[in-house]
Amino acid sequence: EHGASRFMMLLALVALTLAKATSRSELVVGTTVTGRARPELEGLVGYFVNLLALPLSVGARATVSDALAECRGVLLDAFAHSEAPFDHVVAELDPPRVPGRMPIVDVMVNYDDAGSDDLDFGPVRGRRVRLEAMRTRNPLSITFRELDSELQCELVYDTALVEDGRAEAL
């Protein structure tokens, strides 16, 4: 009905939740995208990823439909410009820097729809192993994973900036 993906809906719900929890209507969400949009990169081995900064404006009184429309529009616009390296965006904006913190971005939100923890590379088989996140460069990082038809959510937060009770409430 809204022409939105599952990630757009999750992003909208995160934006609404954070708007209500923080009383902030303006939020910059960071998300990672693969950087293989150009055909000449398809045969290369390596990790090509870019960070997108999504400036969202979702008030605490917004409806889910309003938040979804905002997130969909911002995300589609960001995808259209996803080849602009995040470092260049930061250099152009030249925001005040805080050591140990990612510039511009308030919270990270990612979606991993790998489908299964089992990996199959022909004669070699493997299984994904989750490593404990020791530190985040943002006050809050949220990762949604779709594994074996189950949606999981991982919340990583900076304990110097976010209280445990507040994180549990989120």
Short mmCIF file of C-alpha atoms in Angstrom, two decimals:
data_model
loop_
_atom_site.label_atom_id
_atom_site.label_comp_id
_atom_site.label_asym_id
_atom_site.label_seq_id
_atom_site.Cartn_x
_atom_site.Cartn_y
_atom_site.Cartn_z
CA GLU A 1 0.00 0.00 0.00
CA HIS A 2 2.83 2.42 0.83
CA GLY A 3 5.36 1.07 -1.68
CA ALA A 4 7.85 0.57 1.14
CA SER A 5 10.34 -2.14 1.95
CA ARG A 6 10.66 -3.92 5.28
CA PHE A 7 13.76 -1.82 6.05
CA MET A 8 11.81 1.40 5.40
CA MET A 9 9.14 0.25 7.85
CA LEU A 10 11.72 -0.69 10.51
CA LEU A 11 13.46 2.66 10.00
CA ALA A 12 10.14 4.48 10.42
CA LEU A 13 9.38 2.58 13.63
CA VAL A 14 12.85 3.37 15.01
CA ALA A 15 12.41 7.06 14.11
CA LEU A 16 9.00 7.19 15.81
CA THR A 17 10.28 5.37 18.89
CA LEU A 18 13.28 7.68 19.23
CA ALA A 19 11.16 10.80 18.62
CA LYS A 20 8.87 9.78 21.48
CA ALA A 21 11.73 8.72 23.77
CA THR A 22 13.89 11.81 23.20
CA SER A 23 11.35 14.51 22.25
CA ARG A 24 13.54 15.24 19.20
CA SER A 25 11.87 15.52 15.82
CA GLU A 26 15.12 15.88 13.85
CA LEU A 27 17.43 12.89 13.75
CA VAL A 28 20.25 11.78 11.46
CA VAL A 29 20.29 8.01 11.03
CA GLY A 30 23.27 6.27 9.50
CA THR A 31 22.97 3.06 7.51
CA THR A 32 25.43 1.09 5.43
CA VAL A 33 25.01 0.15 1.78
CA THR A 34 27.04 -2.06 -0.48
CA GLY A 35 29.14 -0.12 -2.94
CA ARG A 36 28.82 -2.34 -5.99
CA ALA A 37 26.46 -0.25 -8.10
CA ARG A 38 28.91 -0.07 -11.01
CA PRO A 39 29.27 -3.17 -13.23
CA GLU A 40 33.09 -2.89 -13.34
CA LEU A 41 33.21 -3.62 -9.59
CA GLU A 42 31.29 -6.92 -9.81
CA GLY A 43 34.38 -9.08 -10.41
CA LEU A 44 36.50 -7.50 -7.69
CA VAL A 45 37.04 -9.20 -4.36
CA GLY A 46 36.77 -6.99 -1.33
CA TYR A 47 34.53 -5.17 1.05
CA PHE A 48 32.81 -2.24 -0.68
CA VAL A 49 30.54 -0.38 1.68
CA ASN A 50 29.46 3.20 2.18
CA LEU A 51 27.64 4.95 4.97
CA LEU A 52 24.51 6.94 4.19
CA ALA A 53 23.42 9.76 6.48
CA LEU A 54 19.62 10.00 6.51
CA PRO A 55 18.28 13.31 7.89
CA LEU A 56 14.83 12.36 9.20
CA SER A 57 12.15 14.68 10.44
CA VAL A 58 9.62 12.61 12.39
CA GLY A 59 7.82 14.22 15.30
CA ALA A 60 6.55 12.38 18.34
CA ARG A 61 2.97 12.94 17.16
CA ALA A 62 3.56 11.60 13.64
CA THR A 63 1.55 8.61 12.51
CA VAL A 64 3.19 5.44 11.27
CA SER A 65 2.08 6.41 7.74
CA ASP A 66 3.70 9.86 8.09
CA ALA A 67 6.93 8.36 9.40
CA LEU A 68 6.95 5.73 6.67
CA ALA A 69 6.47 8.34 3.94
CA GLU A 70 9.32 10.45 5.39
CA CYS A 71 11.70 7.49 5.71
CA ARG A 72 10.83 6.14 2.26
CA GLY A 73 11.46 9.49 0.58
CA VAL A 74 14.72 10.20 2.41
CA LEU A 75 16.01 6.66 1.86
CA LEU A 76 15.22 6.61 -1.87
CA ASP A 77 16.93 9.99 -2.27
CA ALA A 78 19.97 8.73 -0.36
CA PHE A 79 20.16 5.58 -2.50
CA ALA A 80 20.14 7.78 -5.61
CA HIS A 81 23.26 9.53 -4.26
CA SER A 82 24.88 6.55 -2.53
CA GLU A 83 28.11 6.78 -4.52
CA ALA A 84 29.08 9.98 -2.69
CA PRO A 85 31.63 8.75 -0.12
CA PHE A 86 30.64 9.50 3.47
CA ASP A 87 34.09 11.01 4.12
CA HIS A 88 33.49 13.55 1.34
CA VAL A 89 30.08 14.47 2.78
CA VAL A 90 31.67 15.01 6.20
CA ALA A 91 34.49 17.09 4.69
CA GLU A 92 31.97 19.26 2.82
CA LEU A 93 29.76 19.84 5.88
CA ASP A 94 32.74 20.24 8.25
CA PRO A 95 30.76 19.58 11.45
CA PRO A 96 32.26 20.00 14.93
CA ARG A 97 34.10 16.77 15.78
CA VAL A 98 34.04 14.77 18.99
CA PRO A 99 36.94 12.31 19.36
CA GLY A 100 35.76 8.71 19.22
CA ARG A 101 32.35 9.66 17.78
CA MET A 102 31.12 9.33 14.24
CA PRO A 103 30.40 12.77 12.78
CA ILE A 104 26.91 13.80 11.62
CA VAL A 105 25.15 10.52 12.57
CA ASP A 106 23.06 10.28 15.77
CA VAL A 107 22.15 6.58 15.55
CA MET A 108 23.02 3.67 13.26
CA VAL A 109 20.27 1.42 11.90
CA ASN A 110 21.00 -1.56 9.68
CA TYR A 111 19.06 -4.48 8.26
CA ASP A 112 20.63 -7.84 7.45
CA ASP A 113 18.40 -10.20 5.51
CA ALA A 114 20.96 -12.96 5.02
CA GLY A 115 18.22 -15.53 5.58
CA SER A 116 20.27 -18.10 7.47
CA ASP A 117 23.41 -18.49 9.55
CA ASP A 118 24.46 -21.40 7.33
CA LEU A 119 26.91 -20.53 4.55
CA ASP A 120 27.41 -22.70 1.48
CA PHE A 121 30.38 -22.14 -0.83
CA GLY A 122 30.18 -25.41 -2.77
CA PRO A 123 32.70 -27.79 -1.23
CA VAL A 124 33.19 -25.48 1.77
CA ARG A 125 30.43 -24.96 4.30
CA GLY A 126 30.38 -22.56 7.20
CA ARG A 127 28.24 -20.91 9.82
CA ARG A 128 28.08 -17.25 10.77
CA VAL A 129 29.50 -16.48 14.18
CA ARG A 130 28.28 -13.46 16.12
CA LEU A 131 30.98 -11.51 17.89
CA GLU A 132 30.24 -9.39 20.92
CA ALA A 133 30.28 -5.72 20.02
CA MET A 134 32.72 -4.09 22.38
CA ARG A 135 32.21 -0.46 21.43
CA THR A 136 30.05 1.73 19.29
CA ARG A 137 30.97 5.09 17.77
CA ASN A 138 27.38 6.27 18.20
CA PRO A 139 25.23 6.60 21.28
CA LEU A 140 23.00 3.89 19.79
CA SER A 141 23.29 1.25 17.04
CA ILE A 142 20.38 -0.96 16.05
CA THR A 143 20.71 -3.95 13.75
CA PHE A 144 17.74 -5.95 12.54
CA ARG A 145 18.45 -9.45 11.27
CA GLU A 146 16.15 -11.79 9.44
CA LEU A 147 17.36 -15.32 10.19
CA ASP A 148 15.42 -18.46 9.38
CA SER A 149 12.13 -16.51 9.05
CA GLU A 150 12.65 -14.75 12.38
CA LEU A 151 13.25 -11.03 12.82
CA GLN A 152 15.84 -10.28 15.51
CA CYS A 153 16.95 -6.93 16.87
CA GLU A 154 20.34 -6.12 18.37
CA LEU A 155 20.77 -2.92 20.34
CA VAL A 156 24.30 -1.69 21.07
CA TYR A 157 24.73 1.51 23.05
CA ASP A 158 27.38 3.65 24.65
CA THR A 159 26.95 3.17 28.40
CA ALA A 160 28.52 6.58 29.04
CA LEU A 161 25.65 8.24 27.14
CA VAL A 162 22.68 5.87 27.44
CA GLU A 163 21.51 4.43 30.75
CA ASP A 164 20.82 0.69 30.89
CA GLY A 165 17.19 1.26 31.89
CA ARG A 166 16.66 3.61 28.98
CA ALA A 167 18.15 1.11 26.54
CA GLU A 168 15.96 -1.67 27.96
CA ALA A 169 12.89 0.55 27.55
CA LEU A 170 13.74 1.10 23.90
#
